[in-house]
Short mmCIF file of C-alpha atoms in Angstrom, two decimals:
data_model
loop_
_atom_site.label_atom_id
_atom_site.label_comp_id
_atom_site.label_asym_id
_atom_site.label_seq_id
_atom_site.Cartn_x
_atom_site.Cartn_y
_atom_site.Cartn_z
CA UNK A 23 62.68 20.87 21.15
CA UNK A 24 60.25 18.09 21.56
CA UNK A 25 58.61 20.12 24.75
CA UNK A 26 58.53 23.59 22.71
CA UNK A 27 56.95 22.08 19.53
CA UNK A 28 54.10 20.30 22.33
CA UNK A 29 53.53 23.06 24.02
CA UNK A 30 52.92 25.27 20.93
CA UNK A 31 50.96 22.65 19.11
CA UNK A 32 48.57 22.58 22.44
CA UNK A 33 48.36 26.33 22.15
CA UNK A 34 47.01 25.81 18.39
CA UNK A 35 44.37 23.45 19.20
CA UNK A 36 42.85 25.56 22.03
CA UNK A 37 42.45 28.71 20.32
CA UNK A 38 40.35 26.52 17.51
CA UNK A 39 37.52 25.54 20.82
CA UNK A 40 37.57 28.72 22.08
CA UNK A 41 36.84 30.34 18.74
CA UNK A 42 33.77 27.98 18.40
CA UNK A 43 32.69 28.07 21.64
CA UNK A 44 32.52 32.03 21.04
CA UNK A 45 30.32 31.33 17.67
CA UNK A 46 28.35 28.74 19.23
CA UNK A 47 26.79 31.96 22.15
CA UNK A 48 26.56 34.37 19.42
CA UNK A 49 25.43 34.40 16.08
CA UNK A 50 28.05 35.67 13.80
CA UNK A 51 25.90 36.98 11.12
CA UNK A 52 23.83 38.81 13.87
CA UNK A 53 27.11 40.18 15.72
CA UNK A 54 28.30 41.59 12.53
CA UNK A 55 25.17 42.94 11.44
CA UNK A 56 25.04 45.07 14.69
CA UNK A 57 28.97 45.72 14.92
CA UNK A 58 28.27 47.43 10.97
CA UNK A 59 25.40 49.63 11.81
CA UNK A 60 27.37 50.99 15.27
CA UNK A 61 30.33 51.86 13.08
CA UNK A 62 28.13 53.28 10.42
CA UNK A 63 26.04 55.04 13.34
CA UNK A 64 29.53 56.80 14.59
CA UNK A 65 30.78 57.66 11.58
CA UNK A 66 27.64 59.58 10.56
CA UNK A 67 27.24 61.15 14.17
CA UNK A 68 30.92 62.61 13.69
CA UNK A 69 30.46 64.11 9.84
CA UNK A 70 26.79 65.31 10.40
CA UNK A 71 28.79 66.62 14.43
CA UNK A 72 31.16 68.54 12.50
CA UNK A 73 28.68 70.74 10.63
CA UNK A 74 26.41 71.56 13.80
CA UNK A 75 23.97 69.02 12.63
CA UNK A 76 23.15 65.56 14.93
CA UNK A 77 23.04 63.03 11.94
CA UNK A 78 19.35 61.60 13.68
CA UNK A 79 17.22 64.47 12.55
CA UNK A 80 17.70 63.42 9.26
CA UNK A 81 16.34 59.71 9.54
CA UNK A 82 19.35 57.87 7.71
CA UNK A 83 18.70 54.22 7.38
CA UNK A 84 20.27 50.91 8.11
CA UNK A 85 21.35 50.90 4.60
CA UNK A 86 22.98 54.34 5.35
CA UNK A 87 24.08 53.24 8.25
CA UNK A 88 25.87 50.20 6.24
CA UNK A 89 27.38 51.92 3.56
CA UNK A 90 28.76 54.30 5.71
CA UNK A 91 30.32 51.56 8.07
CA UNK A 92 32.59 50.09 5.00
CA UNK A 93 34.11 53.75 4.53
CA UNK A 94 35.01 53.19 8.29
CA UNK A 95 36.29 49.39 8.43
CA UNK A 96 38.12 49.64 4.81
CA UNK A 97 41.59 50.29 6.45
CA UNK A 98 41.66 47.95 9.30
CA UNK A 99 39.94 45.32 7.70
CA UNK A 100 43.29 45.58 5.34
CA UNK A 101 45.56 45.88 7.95
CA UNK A 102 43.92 42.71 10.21
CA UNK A 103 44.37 40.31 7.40
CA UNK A 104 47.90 41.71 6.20
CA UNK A 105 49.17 41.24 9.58
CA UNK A 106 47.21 37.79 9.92
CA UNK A 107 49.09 36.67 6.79
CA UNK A 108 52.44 37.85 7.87
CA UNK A 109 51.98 35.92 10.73
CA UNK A 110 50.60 32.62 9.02
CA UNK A 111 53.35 33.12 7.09
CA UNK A 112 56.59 33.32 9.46
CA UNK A 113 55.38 31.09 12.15
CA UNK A 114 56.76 28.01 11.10
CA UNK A 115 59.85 30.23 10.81
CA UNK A 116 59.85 31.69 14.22
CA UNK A 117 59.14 27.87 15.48
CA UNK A 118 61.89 26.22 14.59
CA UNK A 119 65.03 28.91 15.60
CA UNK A 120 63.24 29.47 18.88
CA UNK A 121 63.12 25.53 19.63
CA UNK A 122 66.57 25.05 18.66
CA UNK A 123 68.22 28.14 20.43
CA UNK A 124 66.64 27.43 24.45
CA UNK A 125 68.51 30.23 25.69
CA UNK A 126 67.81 32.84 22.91
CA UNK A 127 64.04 31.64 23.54
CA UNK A 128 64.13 32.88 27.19
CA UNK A 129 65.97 36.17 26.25
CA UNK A 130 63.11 36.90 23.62
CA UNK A 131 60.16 36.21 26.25
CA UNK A 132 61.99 38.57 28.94
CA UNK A 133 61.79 40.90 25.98
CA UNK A 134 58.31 40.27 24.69
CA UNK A 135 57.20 40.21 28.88
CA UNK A 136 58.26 43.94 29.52
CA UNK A 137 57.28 45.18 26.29
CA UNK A 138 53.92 43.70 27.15
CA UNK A 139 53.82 44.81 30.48
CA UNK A 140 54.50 48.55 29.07
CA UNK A 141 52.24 48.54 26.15
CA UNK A 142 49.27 46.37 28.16
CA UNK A 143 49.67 49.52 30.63
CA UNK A 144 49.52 52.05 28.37
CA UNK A 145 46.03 50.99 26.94
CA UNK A 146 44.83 50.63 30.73
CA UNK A 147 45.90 53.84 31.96
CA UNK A 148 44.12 55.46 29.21
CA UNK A 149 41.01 53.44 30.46
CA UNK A 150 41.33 54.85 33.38
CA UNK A 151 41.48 58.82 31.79
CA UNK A 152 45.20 58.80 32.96
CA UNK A 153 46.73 58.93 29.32
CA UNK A 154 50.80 58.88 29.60
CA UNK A 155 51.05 61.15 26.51
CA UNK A 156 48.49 62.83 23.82
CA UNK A 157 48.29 59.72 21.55
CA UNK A 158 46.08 59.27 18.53
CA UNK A 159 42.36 57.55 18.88
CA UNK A 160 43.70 54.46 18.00
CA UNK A 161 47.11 53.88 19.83
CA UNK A 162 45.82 52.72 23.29
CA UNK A 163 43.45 49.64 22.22
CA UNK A 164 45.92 48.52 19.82
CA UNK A 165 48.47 49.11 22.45
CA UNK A 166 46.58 47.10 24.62
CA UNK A 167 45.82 44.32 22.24
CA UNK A 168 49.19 43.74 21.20
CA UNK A 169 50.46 43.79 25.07
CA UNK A 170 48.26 41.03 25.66
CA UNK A 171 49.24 39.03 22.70
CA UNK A 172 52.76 39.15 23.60
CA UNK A 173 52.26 38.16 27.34
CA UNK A 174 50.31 35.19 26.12
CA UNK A 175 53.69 34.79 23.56
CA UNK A 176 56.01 35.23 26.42
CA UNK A 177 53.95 32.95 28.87
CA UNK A 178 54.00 29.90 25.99
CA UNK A 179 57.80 30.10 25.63
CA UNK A 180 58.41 29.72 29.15
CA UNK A 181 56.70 27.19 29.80
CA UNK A 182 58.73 25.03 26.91
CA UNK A 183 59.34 21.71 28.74
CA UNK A 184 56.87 22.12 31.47
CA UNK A 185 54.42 19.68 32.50
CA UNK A 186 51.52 19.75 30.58
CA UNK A 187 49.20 22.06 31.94
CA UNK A 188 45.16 21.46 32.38
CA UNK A 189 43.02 22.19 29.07
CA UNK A 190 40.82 24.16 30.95
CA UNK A 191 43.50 26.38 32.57
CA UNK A 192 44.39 26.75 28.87
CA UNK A 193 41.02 27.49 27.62
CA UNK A 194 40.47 29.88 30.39
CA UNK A 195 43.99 31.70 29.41
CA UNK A 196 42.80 31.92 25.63
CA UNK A 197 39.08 32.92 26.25
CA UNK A 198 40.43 35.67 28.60
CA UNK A 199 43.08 36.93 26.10
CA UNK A 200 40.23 36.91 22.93
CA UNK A 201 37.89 38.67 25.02
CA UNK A 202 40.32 41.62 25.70
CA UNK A 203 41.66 41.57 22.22
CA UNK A 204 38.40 41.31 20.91
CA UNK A 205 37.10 44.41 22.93
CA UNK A 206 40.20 46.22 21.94
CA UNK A 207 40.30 45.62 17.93
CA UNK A 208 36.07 46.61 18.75
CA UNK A 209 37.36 49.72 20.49
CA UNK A 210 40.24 50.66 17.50
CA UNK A 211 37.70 50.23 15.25
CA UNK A 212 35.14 52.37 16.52
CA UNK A 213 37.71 55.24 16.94
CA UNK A 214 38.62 55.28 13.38
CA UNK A 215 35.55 55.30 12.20
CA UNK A 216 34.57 58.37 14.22
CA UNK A 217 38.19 59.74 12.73
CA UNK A 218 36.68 59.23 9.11
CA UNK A 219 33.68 60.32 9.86
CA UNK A 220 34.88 63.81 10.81
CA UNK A 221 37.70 63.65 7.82
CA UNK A 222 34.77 62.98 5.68
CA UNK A 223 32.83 66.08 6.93
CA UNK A 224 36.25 68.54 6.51
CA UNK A 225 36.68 67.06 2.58
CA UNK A 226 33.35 68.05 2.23
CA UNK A 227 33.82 71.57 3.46
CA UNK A 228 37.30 71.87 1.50
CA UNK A 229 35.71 70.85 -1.75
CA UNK A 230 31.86 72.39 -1.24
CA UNK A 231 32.74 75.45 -3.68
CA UNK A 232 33.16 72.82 -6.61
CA UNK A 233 29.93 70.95 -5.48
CA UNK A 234 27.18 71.53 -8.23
CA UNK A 235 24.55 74.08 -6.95
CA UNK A 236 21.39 73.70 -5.37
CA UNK A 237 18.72 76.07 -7.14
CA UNK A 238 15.81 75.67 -4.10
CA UNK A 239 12.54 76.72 -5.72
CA UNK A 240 9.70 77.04 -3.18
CA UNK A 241 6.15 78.46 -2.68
CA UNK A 242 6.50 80.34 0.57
CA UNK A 243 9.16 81.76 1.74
CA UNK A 244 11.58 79.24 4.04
CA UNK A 245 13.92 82.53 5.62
CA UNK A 246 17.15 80.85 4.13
CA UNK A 247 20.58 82.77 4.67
CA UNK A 248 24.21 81.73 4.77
CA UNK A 249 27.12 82.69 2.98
CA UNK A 250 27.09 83.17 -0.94
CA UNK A 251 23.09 82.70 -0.04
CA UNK A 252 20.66 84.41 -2.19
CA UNK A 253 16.42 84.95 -2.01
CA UNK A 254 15.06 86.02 -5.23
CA UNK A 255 11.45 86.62 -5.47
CA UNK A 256 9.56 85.01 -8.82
CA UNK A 257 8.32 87.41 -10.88
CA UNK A 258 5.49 85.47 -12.30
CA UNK A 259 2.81 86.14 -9.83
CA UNK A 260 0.80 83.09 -11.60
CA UNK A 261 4.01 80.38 -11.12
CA UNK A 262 3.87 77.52 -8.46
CA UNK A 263 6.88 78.68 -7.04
CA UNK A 264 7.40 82.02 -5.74
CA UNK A 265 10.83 82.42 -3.90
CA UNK A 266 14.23 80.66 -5.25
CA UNK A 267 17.20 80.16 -3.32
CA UNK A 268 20.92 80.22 -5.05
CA UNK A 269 24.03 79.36 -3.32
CA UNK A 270 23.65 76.13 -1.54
CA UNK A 271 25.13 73.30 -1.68
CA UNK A 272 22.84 69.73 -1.12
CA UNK A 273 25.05 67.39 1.52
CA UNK A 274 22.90 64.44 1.54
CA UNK A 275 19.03 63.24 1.54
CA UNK A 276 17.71 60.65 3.64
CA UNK A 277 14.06 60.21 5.51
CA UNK A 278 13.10 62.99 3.26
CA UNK A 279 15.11 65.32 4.44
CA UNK A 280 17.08 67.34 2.76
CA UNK A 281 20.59 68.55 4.25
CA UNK A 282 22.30 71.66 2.58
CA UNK A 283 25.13 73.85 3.43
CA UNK A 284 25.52 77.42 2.12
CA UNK A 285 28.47 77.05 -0.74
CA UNK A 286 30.87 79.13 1.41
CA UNK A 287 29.64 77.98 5.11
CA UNK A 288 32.71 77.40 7.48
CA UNK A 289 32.93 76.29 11.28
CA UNK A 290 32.86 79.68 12.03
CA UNK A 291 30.55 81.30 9.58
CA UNK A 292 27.03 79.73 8.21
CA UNK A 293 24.52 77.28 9.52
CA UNK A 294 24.05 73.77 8.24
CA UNK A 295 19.82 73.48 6.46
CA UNK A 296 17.87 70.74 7.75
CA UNK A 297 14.66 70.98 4.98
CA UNK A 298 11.92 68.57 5.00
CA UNK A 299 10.96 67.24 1.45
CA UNK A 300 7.73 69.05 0.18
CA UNK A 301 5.49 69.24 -2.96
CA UNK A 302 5.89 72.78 -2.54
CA UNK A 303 9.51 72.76 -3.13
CA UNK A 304 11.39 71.98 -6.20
CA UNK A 305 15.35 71.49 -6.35
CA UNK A 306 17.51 72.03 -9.66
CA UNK A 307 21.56 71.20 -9.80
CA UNK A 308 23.47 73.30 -12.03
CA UNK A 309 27.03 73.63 -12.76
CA UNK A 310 26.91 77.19 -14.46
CA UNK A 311 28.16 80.24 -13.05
CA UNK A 312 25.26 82.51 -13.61
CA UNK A 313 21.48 81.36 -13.41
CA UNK A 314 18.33 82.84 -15.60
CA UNK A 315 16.68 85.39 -13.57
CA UNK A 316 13.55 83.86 -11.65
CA UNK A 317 10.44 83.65 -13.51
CA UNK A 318 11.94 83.91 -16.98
#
């Protein structure tokens, strides 16, 4: 028991050195800063991807960029820390009935040493392109992470009793093992927040008919057609604004740009609007049925 309970406290103080070791090479504010605006970055590539549209004509922002990254880390942010508290949680637990049952203990690292071998291999083989079986975005860097973690689970309960190792053999083990985890969790996160990006983009198309319309108002005519698209020509030869556009549907607006979609576009029907933001163009929202005829 004695040789269990050492070897697991000596696990818990190295993880602590490599941790800050890892904070003392990179700045964590700066690291998180960048990791944000790459998630952002994909999950605005995919939604603006799935309309025909690549998301840097329109000249979003880092405050976009931001925003958009918290629609992509809300979930696994929630699942990291619940499964970091259920672990907090049952590892003194888990301590004592391994220590006191030396023979269950080996049983349950044979176990946790082939399920790691399987799931460490799935995660590589889809590195490699050579994906087992059609598995979602996320299930080979998790698989990978969690193969890892249980090797380096399996590897600590077999060596209950052993002589004390080196620290630096055991820094070396854990600075190996956050690296790959680290790159994984990285890798999970960057696939789901290409995932939301494009379930972002098809909520928008399912739900574009009950978006209020765009009324487009402009001076010369900009050739705009789509479906449920309409040009009506301004009566009032005297008025600022001589053509008016009904029917579309404004996405988003960023480095004045505007972004519409025709109100009944589809993948298969309709082009995505890329307009730049003029004087000579005025925009009006309305949730009514039936506009006043132009001019009036």
């Amino acid at each position: 028991m004695t040789g269990q309970n050492g070897e697991l406290d000596r696990a818990a103080s190295v993880l602590p050195k490599v941790l800050k070791a890892a904070g003392a090479i990179i700045a964590p504010g700066t690291v998180v800063t960048a990791l944000l605006f790459y998630f952002g970055w994909l999950h605005a590539f995919w939604f603006c991807y799935y309309f025909g549209v690549h998301s840097t004509v329109l000249g979003l922002t880092l405050e976009d960029y931001l925003l958009r990254s918290a629609d992509g880390l809300f979930v696994p942010m929630t699942v990291v820390a619940g499964i970091a508290l259920v672990v907090a949680w049952s590892q003194r637990l888990l301590r004592l009935r391994l220590t006191e049952k030396p023979r269950e203990r080996r049983v349950i690292a044979i176990g946790a040493v082939v399920l790691g071998v399987v799931l460490s291999l799935v995660g590589i083989l889809d590195v490699l392109g050579e994906s087992l079986f059609d598995l979602g975005l996320t299930v080979a860097p998790l698989s990978l992470a969690t193969g890892v973690l249980l090797l380096m689970f399996a590897s600590r309960l077999l060596r209950a009793g052993e002589r004390k190792s080196s620290e630096w053999v055991g820094l070396a083990e854990w600075s190996a093992a956050f690296v790959v985890v680290s790159i994984c969790a990285f890798w999970a996160a960057a696939d789901y927040a290409s995932s939301v990006g494009l379930g972002r983009a098809q909520q928008v198309q399912a739900e574009l008919r009950g978006y209020p319309g765009a009324v487009l108002y402009s001076a010369k005519s900009l050739s705009l057609a789509g479906p449920g698209v309409t040009m009506t020509p301004c009566a009032n030869p005297d008025g600022a604004y001589r053509y008016r556009y009904d029917g579309l549907r404004l996405v988003l607006q960023s480095g004045n740009q505007y972004f519409f979609l025709p109100q009944d576009w589809s993948p298969g029907a309709g082009a995505a609007m890329i307009v730049p933001r003029s004087e000579s163009m005025r925009l009006e929202f309305t949730t009514a049925s039936s506009l006043a005829p132009c001019g009036a």
